[in-house]
Amino acid sequence: MSATANAASGSSPSNVASYKIIDSTLREADQWATNPLSRDTKVAIAKALDSFAVDYIEITSPSSSEQALEDSKAIAALGLKVEAGVGSVGLVVGASSFSSDVSHEKSLEKIQESAVEVISYLKSQNVETQFSFEDTFRSDLVDLLSLYQAVKEAGADRVGINDIIGGTTPRLVDDNVRTLRGVIKGDIECRFHDETGCAVGNAVTALEAGATHIDTTVLGIGERNGLVPLGAFSARMLVAAPEYTKGKYNLKELKALETVVSEAVNINVPYNNPVTGFSAFTHKAGIHAKAILNNPSTYEVFDPAEYGISRNVAINSRVTGWNAVRSRVDQLGLVMTDDEVKAVTAKIKQTADTRPLTIEDTDNILHAFHAELQKA
Amino acid sequence: MSATANAASGSSPSNVASYKIIDSTLREADQWATNPLSRDTKVAIAKALDSFAVDYIEITSPSSSEQALEDSKAIAALGLKVEAGVGSVGLVVGASSFSSDVSHEKSLEKIQESAVEVISYLKSQNVETQFSFEDTFRSDLVDLLSLYQAVKEAGADRVGINDIIGGTTPRLVDDNVRTLRGVIKGDIECRFHDETGCAVGNAVTALEAGATHIDTTVLGIGERNGLVPLGAFSARMLVAAPEYTKGKYNLKELKALETVVSEAVNINVPYNNPVTGFSAFTHKAGIHAKAILNNPSTYEVFDPAEYGISRNVAINSRVTGWNAVRSRVDQLGLVMTDDEVKAVTAKIKQTADTRPLTIEDTDNILHAFHAELQKA
């Protein structure tokens, strides 16, 4: 049993080591940001997504406004390596009793009739198509299976399930994806919102159960609590399928990509953002810091160097330990015995009890202590 | 199949509707914050946790410094309703090949011998005890089972499993907790770090598999990416077990609790924080906004009023729809036909294409349009 032993059990084939990423940042940012994105900003985001090498970029529906149409043309003209959503169409229909009561009154039969008609037309035009229900987890999946089969037979390239309210759990995802996998050959796309904090857990579980494509956004932006954050998902998959993940995606581009997007929609990268949050690779407590310095994998699930990020052991705290201080003493080129390092560690802990210490403060304490030793 | 159908399948009893919360904010904040917390701040956090009504408050180890000892005494003296970790002791031992190679060289036999000795002594003093391994998910759980049994027989009140590196997934959690549940009667505590975004998904899966206690921190603070965030976890459990969650915890205290902690450790509440993030209950896209106004549960997994928070439909965007605008028109007391509302909606979308719109801007457009109608 290890952190990388994520292969699905049971009959479904796991796609943990063959998943694809459909990034919806451009679409969601437009719906979500207080201010509309300029075309230059959209182009910068599209280019950064291309550098990271996501598999698909989903764009704002060109029908939502004249400007959106022109922006879509500009992105299509960039000649990105990635599939930029202009040669493919996604159809989304609400099917739960909630949305069919409220948003429209179409019966499942009517939905099937319209969907088959649209997909048949799109296929006749050689357009890649995806079909999904908006709120699969509050629908009766068994009722929907025949509809999924019908759209698949009509030529849909991919079917999708969608937790638009962020209400599902890994266990329900496992049940639903296995059921759908049992009747549908080919690609299954999953979209998970994050209102109850389970989006990434749901995504990896979906792949284990046989889904093939996961929808993400950079930093998880999107209506309400957004959806699967690309960074957290990439970290999850770096652990679950390191070779595939490192070989396919340019992880070192994540930080630049997140910077472009956070500036575009005017948000801060959360302090606890996986991979790039400011404390993600800072270690402080004494016993942890000792182990980190000896063997980083003791308290790190992956090497931050995979993302081009370096680790940091903070010693400016009452819970620092003498091993971490020893490392800093050595970095500073100060010569001390272990007993002397232990003595100066006690001094740091004592000072940290009385006032906040910066890294510079602790360095000053080390230098002053060393100077005293030289004098004695 | 519904979002609330979270009962565990199989032989393990689900504790989704009987879970308990052990909050580690005070301990983690002290390890994590740049500056040590003052005693007043610690007391304020302890009181806010008591108001929310978590089941246990874990405090900094009183042995870490003189100051920590004095602070612990002050919190113990508050007379909180909650168990404040002063009458109970948690023992944590690293057992994976990673930490036993590095952090110490004790064999499992020696660990067992010491653990049994300490637990027997604590029980003789009537102290509640918890025993856990630090890195259960990289250890061979089968090897650890006899040790868990030994400490349980020695009188440990609770055993724990611990994903200190944030590397596990719901599927592995399910496997591990079921295995442990099979040999241990009584309480099982789980601690999940969030480096790969699965902490909340792991927590609910653990409860479904038979765990009883979940460790949380407010806003998920803690070393590196922290652990299960109390707010996201409460939202997850509000959906999974609404009656138990609402009856046991004072959800309306969450926002105040998060405010105290974010100020204490000098962080911002992330924009996408479940429940309290600024966009958690703001709806913008036209088709969603229409449904929200008719029936909020279409796009909301729970009612924000459970947390004393109100929802908001933004109309200052190109993707607004005329139903949302109709609602704002009515709120402003302006009289318009549906066709007139559709006309002014087109105007808003057109303007939003050319420049950023605030809520005040859109209100001005509505008023100006209404004035034109009056003149005509």
GROMACS .gro file of N, CA, C and O in nm, chain A residues 224, chain B residues 278 280-283 289 291-306 308-314 331:
model
  124
  224ARG      N    1  -1.972   3.064  -0.815
  224ARG     CA    2  -1.976   3.021  -0.673
  224ARG      C    3  -1.836   2.973  -0.632
  224ARG      O    4  -1.742   3.051  -0.634
  654PHE      N    5  -1.608   3.515  -0.132
  654PHE     CA    6  -1.695   3.624  -0.177
  654PHE      C    7  -1.785   3.583  -0.293
  654PHE      O    8  -1.892   3.640  -0.313
  656ALA      N    9  -1.912   3.270  -0.327
  656ALA     CA   10  -1.978   3.141  -0.297
  656ALA      C   11  -2.127   3.142  -0.332
  656ALA      O   12  -2.181   3.044  -0.381
  657PHE      N   13  -2.194   3.254  -0.308
  657PHE     CA   14  -2.337   3.258  -0.334
  657PHE      C   15  -2.375   3.373  -0.426
  657PHE      O   16  -2.483   3.429  -0.418
  658THR      N   17  -2.281   3.411  -0.514
  658THR     CA   18  -2.312   3.511  -0.616
  658THR      C   19  -2.336   3.438  -0.748
  658THR      O   20  -2.255   3.357  -0.790
  659HIS      N   21  -2.446   3.467  -0.811
  659HIS     CA   22  -2.481   3.402  -0.936
  659HIS      C   23  -2.482   3.506  -1.046
  659HIS      O   24  -2.532   3.615  -1.028
  665ALA      N   25  -2.902   3.244  -1.335
  665ALA     CA   26  -2.967   3.346  -1.252
  665ALA      C   27  -3.119   3.331  -1.259
  665ALA      O   28  -3.189   3.344  -1.159
  667ALA      N   29  -3.291   3.057  -1.304
  667ALA     CA   30  -3.331   2.941  -1.224
  667ALA      C   31  -3.317   2.970  -1.075
  667ALA      O   32  -3.402   2.931  -0.995
  668ILE      N   33  -3.209   3.039  -1.037
  668ILE     CA   34  -3.187   3.071  -0.895
  668ILE      C   35  -3.304   3.151  -0.840
  668ILE      O   36  -3.352   3.127  -0.729
  669LEU      N   37  -3.349   3.249  -0.920
  669LEU     CA   38  -3.455   3.335  -0.870
  669LEU      C   39  -3.585   3.256  -0.854
  669LEU      O   40  -3.665   3.282  -0.766
  670ASN      N   41  -3.606   3.157  -0.942
  670ASN     CA   42  -3.727   3.076  -0.932
  670ASN      C   43  -3.715   2.970  -0.823
  670ASN      O   44  -3.809   2.941  -0.752
  671ASN      N   45  -3.599   2.911  -0.812
  671ASN     CA   46  -3.581   2.800  -0.719
  671ASN      C   47  -3.433   2.786  -0.686
  671ASN      O   48  -3.358   2.722  -0.758
  672PRO      N   49  -3.391   2.847  -0.574
  672PRO     CA   50  -3.247   2.851  -0.544
  672PRO      C   51  -3.179   2.715  -0.544
  672PRO      O   52  -3.061   2.705  -0.577
  673SER      N   53  -3.251   2.608  -0.508
  673SER     CA   54  -3.182   2.480  -0.496
  673SER      C   55  -3.136   2.425  -0.631
  673SER      O   56  -3.059   2.329  -0.637
  674THR      N   57  -3.181   2.487  -0.742
  674THR     CA   58  -3.134   2.442  -0.873
  674THR      C   59  -2.981   2.452  -0.883
  674THR      O   60  -2.915   2.364  -0.937
  675TYR      N   61  -2.928   2.563  -0.835
  675TYR     CA   62  -2.782   2.581  -0.846
  675TYR      C   63  -2.714   2.604  -0.711
  675TYR      O   64  -2.605   2.657  -0.705
  676GLU      N   65  -2.783   2.568  -0.603
  676GLU     CA   66  -2.719   2.581  -0.472
  676GLU      C   67  -2.732   2.449  -0.399
  676GLU      O   68  -2.841   2.393  -0.387
  677VAL      N   69  -2.621   2.403  -0.344
  677VAL     CA   70  -2.622   2.273  -0.280
  677VAL      C   71  -2.686   2.281  -0.141
  677VAL      O   72  -2.735   2.182  -0.089
  678PHE      N   73  -2.682   2.400  -0.080
  678PHE     CA   74  -2.756   2.422   0.046
  678PHE      C   75  -2.791   2.570   0.052
  678PHE      O   76  -2.736   2.651  -0.024
  679ASP      N   77  -2.883   2.601   0.141
  679ASP     CA   78  -2.930   2.739   0.155
  679ASP      C   79  -2.827   2.819   0.237
  679ASP      O   80  -2.798   2.781   0.351
  680PRO      N   81  -2.772   2.929   0.181
  680PRO     CA   82  -2.673   3.007   0.258
  680PRO      C   83  -2.728   3.058   0.391
  680PRO      O   84  -2.650   3.085   0.483
  681ALA      N   85  -2.862   3.067   0.403
  681ALA     CA   86  -2.921   3.112   0.530
  681ALA      C   87  -2.884   3.019   0.645
  681ALA      O   88  -2.883   3.061   0.761
  682GLU      N   89  -2.852   2.893   0.615
  682GLU     CA   90  -2.807   2.801   0.722
  682GLU      C   91  -2.684   2.858   0.793
  682GLU      O   92  -2.659   2.828   0.908
  684GLY      N   93  -2.633   3.193   0.792
  684GLY     CA   94  -2.660   3.335   0.813
  684GLY      C   95  -2.606   3.424   0.702
  684GLY      O   96  -2.576   3.541   0.723
  685ILE      N   97  -2.594   3.368   0.581
  685ILE     CA   98  -2.536   3.441   0.467
  685ILE      C   99  -2.644   3.456   0.361
  685ILE      O  100  -2.727   3.366   0.344
  686SER      N  101  -2.647   3.569   0.288
  686SER     CA  102  -2.750   3.586   0.185
  686SER      C  103  -2.691   3.568   0.046
  686SER      O  104  -2.572   3.584   0.025
  687ARG      N  105  -2.775   3.533  -0.049
  687ARG     CA  106  -2.729   3.513  -0.186
  687ARG      C  107  -2.742   3.641  -0.266
  687ARG      O  108  -2.807   3.737  -0.224
  688ASN      N  109  -2.684   3.640  -0.381
  688ASN     CA  110  -2.668   3.761  -0.460
  688ASN      C  111  -2.667   3.722  -0.607
  688ASN      O  112  -2.597   3.628  -0.646
  689VAL      N  113  -2.749   3.785  -0.688
  689VAL     CA  114  -2.742   3.761  -0.832
  689VAL      C  115  -2.684   3.885  -0.898
  689VAL      O  116  -2.742   3.993  -0.892
  690ALA      N  117  -2.569   3.872  -0.958
  690ALA     CA  118  -2.503   3.985  -1.022
  690ALA      C  119  -2.560   4.004  -1.162
  690ALA      O  120  -2.580   3.906  -1.234
  707GLN      N  121  -3.705   4.510  -0.790
  707GLN     CA  122  -3.649   4.555  -0.662
  707GLN      C  123  -3.641   4.707  -0.656
  707GLN      O  124  -3.664   4.769  -0.553
   0.00000   0.00000   0.00000
